[in-house]
mmCIF file of C-alpha atoms and ligand atoms in Angstrom:
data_model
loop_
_atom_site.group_PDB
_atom_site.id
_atom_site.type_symbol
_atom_site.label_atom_id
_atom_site.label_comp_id
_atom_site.label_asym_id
_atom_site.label_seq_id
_atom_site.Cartn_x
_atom_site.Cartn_y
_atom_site.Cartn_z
ATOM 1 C CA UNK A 832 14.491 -3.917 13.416
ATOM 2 C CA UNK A 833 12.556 -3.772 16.502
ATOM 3 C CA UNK A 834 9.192 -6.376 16.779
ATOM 4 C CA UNK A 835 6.026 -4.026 16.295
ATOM 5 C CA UNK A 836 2.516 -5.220 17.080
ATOM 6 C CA UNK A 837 0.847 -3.126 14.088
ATOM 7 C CA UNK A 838 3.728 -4.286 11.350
ATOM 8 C CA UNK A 839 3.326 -7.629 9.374
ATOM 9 C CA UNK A 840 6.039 -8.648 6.624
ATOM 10 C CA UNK A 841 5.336 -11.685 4.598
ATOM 11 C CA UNK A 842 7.151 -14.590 4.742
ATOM 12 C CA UNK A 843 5.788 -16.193 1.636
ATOM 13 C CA UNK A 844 7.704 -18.074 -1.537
ATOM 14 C CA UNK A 845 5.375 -16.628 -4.025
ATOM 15 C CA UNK A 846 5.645 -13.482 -2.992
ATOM 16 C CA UNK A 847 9.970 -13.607 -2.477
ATOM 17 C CA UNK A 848 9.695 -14.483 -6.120
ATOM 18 C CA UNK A 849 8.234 -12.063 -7.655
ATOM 19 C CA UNK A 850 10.453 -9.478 -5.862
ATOM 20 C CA UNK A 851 13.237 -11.203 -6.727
ATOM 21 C CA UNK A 852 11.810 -10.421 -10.488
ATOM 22 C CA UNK A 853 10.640 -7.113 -9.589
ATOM 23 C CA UNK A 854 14.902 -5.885 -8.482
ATOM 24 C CA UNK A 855 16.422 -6.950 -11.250
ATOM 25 C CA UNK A 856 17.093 -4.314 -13.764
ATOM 26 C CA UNK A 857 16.801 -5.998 -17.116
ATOM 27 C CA UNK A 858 12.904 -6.152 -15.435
ATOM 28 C CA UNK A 859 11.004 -4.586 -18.535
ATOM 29 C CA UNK A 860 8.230 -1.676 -17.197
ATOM 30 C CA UNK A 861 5.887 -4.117 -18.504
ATOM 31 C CA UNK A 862 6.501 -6.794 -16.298
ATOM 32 C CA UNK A 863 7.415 -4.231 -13.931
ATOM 33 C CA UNK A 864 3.929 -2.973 -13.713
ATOM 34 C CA UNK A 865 2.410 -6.570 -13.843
ATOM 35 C CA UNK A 866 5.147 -7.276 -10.640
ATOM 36 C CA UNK A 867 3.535 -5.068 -8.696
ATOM 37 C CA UNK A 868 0.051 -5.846 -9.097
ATOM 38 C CA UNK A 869 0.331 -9.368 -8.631
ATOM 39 C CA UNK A 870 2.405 -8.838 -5.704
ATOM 40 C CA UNK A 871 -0.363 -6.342 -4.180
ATOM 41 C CA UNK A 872 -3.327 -8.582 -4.936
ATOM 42 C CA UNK A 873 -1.191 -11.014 -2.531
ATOM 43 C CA UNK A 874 -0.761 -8.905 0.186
ATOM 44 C CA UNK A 875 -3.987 -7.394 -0.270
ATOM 45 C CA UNK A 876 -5.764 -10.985 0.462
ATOM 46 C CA UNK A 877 -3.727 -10.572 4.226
ATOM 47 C CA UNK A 878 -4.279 -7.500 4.853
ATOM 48 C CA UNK A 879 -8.129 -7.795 4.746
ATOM 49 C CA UNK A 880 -8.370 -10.202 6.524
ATOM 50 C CA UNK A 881 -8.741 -8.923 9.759
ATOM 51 C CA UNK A 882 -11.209 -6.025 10.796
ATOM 52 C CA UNK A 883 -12.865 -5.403 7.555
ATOM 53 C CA UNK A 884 -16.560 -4.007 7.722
ATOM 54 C CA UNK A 885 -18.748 -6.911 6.877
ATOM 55 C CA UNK A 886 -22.276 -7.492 7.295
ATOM 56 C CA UNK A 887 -24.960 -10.355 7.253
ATOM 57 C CA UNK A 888 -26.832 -11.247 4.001
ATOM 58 C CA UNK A 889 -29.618 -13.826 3.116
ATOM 59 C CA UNK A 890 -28.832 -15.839 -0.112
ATOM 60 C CA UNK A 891 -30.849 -18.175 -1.775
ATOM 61 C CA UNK A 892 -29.142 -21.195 -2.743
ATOM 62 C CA UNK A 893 -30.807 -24.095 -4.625
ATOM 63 C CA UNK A 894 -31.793 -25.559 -1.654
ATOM 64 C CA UNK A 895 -32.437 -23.002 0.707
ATOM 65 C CA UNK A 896 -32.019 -19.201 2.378
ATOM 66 C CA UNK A 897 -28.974 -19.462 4.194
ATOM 67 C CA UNK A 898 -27.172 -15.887 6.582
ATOM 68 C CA UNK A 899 -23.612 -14.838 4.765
ATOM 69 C CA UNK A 900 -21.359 -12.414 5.632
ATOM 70 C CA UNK A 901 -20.539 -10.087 2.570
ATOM 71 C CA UNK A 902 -17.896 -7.449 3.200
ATOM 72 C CA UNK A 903 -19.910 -3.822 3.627
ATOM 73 C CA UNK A 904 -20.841 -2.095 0.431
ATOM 74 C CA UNK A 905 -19.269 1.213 -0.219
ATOM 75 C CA UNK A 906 -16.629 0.328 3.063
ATOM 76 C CA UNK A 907 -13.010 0.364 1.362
ATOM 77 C CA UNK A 908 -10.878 3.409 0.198
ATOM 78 C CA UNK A 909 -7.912 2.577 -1.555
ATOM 79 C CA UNK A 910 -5.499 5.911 -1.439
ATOM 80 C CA UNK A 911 -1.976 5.966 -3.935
ATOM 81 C CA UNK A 912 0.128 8.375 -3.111
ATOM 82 C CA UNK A 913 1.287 9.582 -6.595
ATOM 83 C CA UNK A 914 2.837 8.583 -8.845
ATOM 84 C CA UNK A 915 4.105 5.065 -7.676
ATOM 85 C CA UNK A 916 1.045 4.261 -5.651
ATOM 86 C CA UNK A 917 -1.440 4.559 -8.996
ATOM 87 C CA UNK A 918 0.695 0.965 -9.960
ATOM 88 C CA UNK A 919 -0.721 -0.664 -6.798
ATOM 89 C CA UNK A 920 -4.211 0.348 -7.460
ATOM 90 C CA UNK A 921 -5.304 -2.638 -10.048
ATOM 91 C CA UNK A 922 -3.433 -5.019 -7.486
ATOM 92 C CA UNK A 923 -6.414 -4.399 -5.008
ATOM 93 C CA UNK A 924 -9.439 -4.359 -7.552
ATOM 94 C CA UNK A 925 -8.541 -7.248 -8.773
ATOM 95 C CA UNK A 926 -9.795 -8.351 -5.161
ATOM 96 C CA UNK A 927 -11.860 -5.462 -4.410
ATOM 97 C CA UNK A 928 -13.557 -3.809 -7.488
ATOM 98 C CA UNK A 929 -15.631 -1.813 -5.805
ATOM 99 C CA UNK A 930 -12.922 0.144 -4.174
ATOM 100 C CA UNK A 931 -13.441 4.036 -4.974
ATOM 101 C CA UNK A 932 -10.066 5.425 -5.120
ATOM 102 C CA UNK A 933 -9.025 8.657 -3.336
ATOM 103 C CA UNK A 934 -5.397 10.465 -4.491
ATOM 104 C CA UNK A 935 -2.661 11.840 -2.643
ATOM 105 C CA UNK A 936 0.143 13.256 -5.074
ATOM 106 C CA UNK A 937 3.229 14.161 -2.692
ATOM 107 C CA UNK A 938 7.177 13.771 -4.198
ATOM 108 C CA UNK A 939 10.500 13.866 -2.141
ATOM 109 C CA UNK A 940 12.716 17.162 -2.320
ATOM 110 C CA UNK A 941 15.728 15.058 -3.434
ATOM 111 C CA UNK A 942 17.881 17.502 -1.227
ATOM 112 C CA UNK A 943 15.703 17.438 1.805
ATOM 113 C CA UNK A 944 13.927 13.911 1.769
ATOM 114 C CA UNK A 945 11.001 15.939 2.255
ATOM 115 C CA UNK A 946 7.661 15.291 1.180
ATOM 116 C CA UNK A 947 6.054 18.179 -0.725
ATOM 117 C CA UNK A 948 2.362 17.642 -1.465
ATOM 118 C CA UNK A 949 0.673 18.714 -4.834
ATOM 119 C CA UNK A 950 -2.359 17.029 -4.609
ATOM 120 C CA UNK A 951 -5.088 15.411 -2.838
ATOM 121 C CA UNK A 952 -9.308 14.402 -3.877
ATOM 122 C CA UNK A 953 -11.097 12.145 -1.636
ATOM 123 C CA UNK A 954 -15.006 10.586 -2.100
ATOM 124 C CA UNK A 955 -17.350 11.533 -0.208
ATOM 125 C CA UNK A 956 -17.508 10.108 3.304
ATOM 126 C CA UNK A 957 -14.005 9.018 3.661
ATOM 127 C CA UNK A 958 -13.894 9.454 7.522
ATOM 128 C CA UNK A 959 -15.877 6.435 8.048
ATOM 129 C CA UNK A 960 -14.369 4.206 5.710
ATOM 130 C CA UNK A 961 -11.426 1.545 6.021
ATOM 131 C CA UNK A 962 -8.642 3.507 3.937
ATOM 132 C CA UNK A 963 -5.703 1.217 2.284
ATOM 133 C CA UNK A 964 -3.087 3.621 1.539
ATOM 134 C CA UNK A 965 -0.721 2.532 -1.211
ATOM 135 C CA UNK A 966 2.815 3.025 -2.560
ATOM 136 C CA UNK A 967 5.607 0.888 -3.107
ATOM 137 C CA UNK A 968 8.372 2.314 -1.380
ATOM 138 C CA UNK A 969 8.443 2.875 2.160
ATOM 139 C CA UNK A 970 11.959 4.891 2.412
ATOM 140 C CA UNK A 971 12.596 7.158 4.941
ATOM 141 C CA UNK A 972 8.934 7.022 5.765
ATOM 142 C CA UNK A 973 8.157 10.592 4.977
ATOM 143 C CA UNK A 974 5.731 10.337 2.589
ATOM 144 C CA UNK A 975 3.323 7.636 4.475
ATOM 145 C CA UNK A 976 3.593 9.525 8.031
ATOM 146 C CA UNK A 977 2.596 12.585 5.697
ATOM 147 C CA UNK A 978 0.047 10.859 4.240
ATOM 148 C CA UNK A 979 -1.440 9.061 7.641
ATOM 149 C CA UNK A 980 -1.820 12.905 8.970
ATOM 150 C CA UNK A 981 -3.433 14.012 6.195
ATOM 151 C CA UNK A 982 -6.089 11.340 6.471
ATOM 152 C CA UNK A 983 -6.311 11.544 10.159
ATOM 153 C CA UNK A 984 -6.901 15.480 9.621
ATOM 154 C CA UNK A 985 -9.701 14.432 7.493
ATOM 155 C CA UNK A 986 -11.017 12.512 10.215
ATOM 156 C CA UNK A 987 -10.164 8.911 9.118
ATOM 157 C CA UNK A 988 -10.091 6.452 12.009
ATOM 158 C CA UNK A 989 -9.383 3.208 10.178
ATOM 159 C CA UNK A 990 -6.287 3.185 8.023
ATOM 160 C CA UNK A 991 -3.864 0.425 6.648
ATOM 161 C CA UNK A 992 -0.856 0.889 5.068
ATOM 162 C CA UNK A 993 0.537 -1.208 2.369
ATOM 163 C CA UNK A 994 4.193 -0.779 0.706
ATOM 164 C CA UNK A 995 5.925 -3.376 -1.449
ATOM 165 C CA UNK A 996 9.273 -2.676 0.245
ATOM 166 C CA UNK A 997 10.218 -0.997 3.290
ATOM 167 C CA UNK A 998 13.395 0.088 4.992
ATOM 168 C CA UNK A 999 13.735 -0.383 8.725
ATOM 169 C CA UNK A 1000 14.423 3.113 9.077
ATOM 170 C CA UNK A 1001 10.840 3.979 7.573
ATOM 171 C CA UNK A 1002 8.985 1.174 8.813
ATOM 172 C CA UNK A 1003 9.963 1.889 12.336
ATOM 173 C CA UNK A 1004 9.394 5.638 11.613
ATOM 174 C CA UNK A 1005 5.783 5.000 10.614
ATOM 175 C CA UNK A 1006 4.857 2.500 13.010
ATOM 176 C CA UNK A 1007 6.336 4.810 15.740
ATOM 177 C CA UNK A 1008 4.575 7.677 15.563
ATOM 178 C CA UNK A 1009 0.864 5.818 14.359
ATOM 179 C CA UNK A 1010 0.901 2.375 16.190
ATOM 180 C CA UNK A 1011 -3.395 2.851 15.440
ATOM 181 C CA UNK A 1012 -2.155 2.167 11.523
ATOM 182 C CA UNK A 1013 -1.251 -1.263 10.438
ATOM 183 C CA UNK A 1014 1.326 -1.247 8.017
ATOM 184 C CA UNK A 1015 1.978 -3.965 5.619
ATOM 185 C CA UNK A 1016 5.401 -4.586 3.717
ATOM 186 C CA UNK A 1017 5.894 -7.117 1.770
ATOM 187 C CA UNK A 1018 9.964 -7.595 1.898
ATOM 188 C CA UNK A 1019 11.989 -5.933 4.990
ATOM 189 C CA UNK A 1020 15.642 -4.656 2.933
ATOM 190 C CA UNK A 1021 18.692 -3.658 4.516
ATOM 191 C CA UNK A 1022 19.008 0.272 5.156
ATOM 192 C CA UNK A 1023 18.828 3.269 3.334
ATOM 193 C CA UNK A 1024 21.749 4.822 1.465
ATOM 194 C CA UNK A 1025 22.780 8.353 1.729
ATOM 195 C CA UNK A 1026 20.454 9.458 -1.175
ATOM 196 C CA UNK A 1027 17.467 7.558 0.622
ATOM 197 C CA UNK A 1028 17.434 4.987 -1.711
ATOM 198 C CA UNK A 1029 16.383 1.756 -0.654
ATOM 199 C CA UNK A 1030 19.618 -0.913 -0.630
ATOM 200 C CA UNK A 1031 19.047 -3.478 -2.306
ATOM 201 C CA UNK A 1032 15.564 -2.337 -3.356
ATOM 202 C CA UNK A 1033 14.403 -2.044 -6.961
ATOM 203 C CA UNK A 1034 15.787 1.632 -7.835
ATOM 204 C CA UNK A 1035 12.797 4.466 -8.510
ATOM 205 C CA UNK A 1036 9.836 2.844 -8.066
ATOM 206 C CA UNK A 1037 7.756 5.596 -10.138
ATOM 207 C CA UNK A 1038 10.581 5.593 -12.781
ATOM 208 C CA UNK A 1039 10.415 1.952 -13.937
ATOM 209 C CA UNK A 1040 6.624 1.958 -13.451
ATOM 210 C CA UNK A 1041 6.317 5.155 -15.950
ATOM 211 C CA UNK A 1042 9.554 4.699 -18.357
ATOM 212 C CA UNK A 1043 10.528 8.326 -17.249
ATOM 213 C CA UNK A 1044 14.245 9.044 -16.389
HETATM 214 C C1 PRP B 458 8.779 7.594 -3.814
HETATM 215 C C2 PRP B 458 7.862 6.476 -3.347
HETATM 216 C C3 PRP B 458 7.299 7.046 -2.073
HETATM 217 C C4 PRP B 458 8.449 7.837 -1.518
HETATM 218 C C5 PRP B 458 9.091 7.054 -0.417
HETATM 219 O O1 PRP B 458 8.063 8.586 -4.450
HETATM 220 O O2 PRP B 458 6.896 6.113 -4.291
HETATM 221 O O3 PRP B 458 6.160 7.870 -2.266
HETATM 222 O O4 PRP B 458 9.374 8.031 -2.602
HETATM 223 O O5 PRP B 458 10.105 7.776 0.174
HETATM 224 P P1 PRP B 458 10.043 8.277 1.687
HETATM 225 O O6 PRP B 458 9.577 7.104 2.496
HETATM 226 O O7 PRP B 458 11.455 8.654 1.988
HETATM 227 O O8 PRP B 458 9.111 9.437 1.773
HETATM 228 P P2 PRP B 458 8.752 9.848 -5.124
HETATM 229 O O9 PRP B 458 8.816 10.971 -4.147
HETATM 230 O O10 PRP B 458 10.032 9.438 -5.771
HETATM 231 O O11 PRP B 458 7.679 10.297 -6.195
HETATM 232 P P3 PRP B 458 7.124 9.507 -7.486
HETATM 233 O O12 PRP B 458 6.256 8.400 -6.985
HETATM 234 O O13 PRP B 458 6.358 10.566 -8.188
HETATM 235 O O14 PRP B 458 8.297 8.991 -8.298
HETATM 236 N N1 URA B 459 11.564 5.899 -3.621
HETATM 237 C C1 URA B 459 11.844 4.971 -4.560
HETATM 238 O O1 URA B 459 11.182 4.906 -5.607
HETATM 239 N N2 URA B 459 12.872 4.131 -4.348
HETATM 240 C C2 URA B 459 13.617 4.167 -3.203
HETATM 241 O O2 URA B 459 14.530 3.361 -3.072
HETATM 242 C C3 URA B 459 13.315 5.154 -2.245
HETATM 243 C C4 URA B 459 12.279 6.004 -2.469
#
């Protein structure tokens, strides 16, 4: 895959691990869903790293006032797309509790590839927040280019993008046509198939997270 400025894969032995966990298919949904919350608290510690709203505070310590910097109150908006997304959503609390979540609910027409949306609720004040959207799969890239639009049409400026595993297709897709979104993945795989499944990937990422199908 071509080098984009606003994509980062990880390169990290902790996090390799766990997806090598997360693939395999005797992977219970329990651990499944544990997976993928450890493996988003790790990615979410990089991707707020850079250009978070923070602000100066005075704290007291035993000895003395000292000037902090204390990320913004009320500045992050974490955004699943539904269903897989919700699995990703304790991942970043863990870090983050103060998140308020807002919901996108979209599925892929299994004939199409398209994304059809069902639902959407956002707080209050969205536009000026830094929105983390969330989901696991980055396929085809449907879904999070449909997603990025709808937040843009909302009016949000600041958006990150964070997906367990991506397909060059979809990566390249969604960097293309928003190079103002980061986008964060945390394993590159090989190619889609001709269902627009990810190879190897993990298999339905809603399915094992939910025990449907
Ligand atoms: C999966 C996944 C993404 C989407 C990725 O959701 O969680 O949202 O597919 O595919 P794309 O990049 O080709 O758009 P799905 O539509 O299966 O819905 P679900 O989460 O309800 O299972
Ligand atoms: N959605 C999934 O859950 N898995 C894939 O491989 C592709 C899209």
């Amino acid at each position: 895959m071509k080098q984009y400025k606003n994509v980062t894969i990880f390169d990290h032995p902790l996090i390799k691990h766990k997806v090598a966990i997360l693939r395999d298919e005797r992977t219970s949904m329990k651990e499944f869903r544990e997976l993928i919350e450890e493996i988003t608290t790790l990615m979410t510690f990089e991707c707020l790293k850079e250009d978070v709203p923070t602000e100066e505070r005075q704290v007291r310590t035993p000895l003395e006032v000292c000037t902090q910097q204390v990320i913004k109150d009320d500045s992050i908006v974490v955004v699943p797309i539904l269903r897989a997304g919700l699995g990703m959503v304790n991942g970043v609390h863990v870090l983050f509790p103060t998140a308020k979540v807002g919901h996108i609910g979209l599925y892929r027409n299994e004939e199409t590839l398209e994304p059809c949306e069902y639902y959407a609720k956002f707080p209050t004040g969205i536009e000026d927040k830094l929105v983390l959207i969330v989901d696991p799969m980055l396929a085809t890239g449907g879904s999070a280019c449909d997603a990025i639009q709808m937040l843009k049409k909302r009016g949000c400026k600041h958006i990150k993008f964070m997906a367990v595993i991506g397909a060059p297709e979809g990566v390249s897709r969604v960097a293309e046509a928003h190079p103002d979104v980061h986008i964060f993945v945390s394993t590159l795989d090989r190619c889609l198939n001709e269902k627009g499944y990810i190879l190897p990937g993990l298999g339905d990422a809603g399915d094992r997270l939910f025990g449907t199908k």
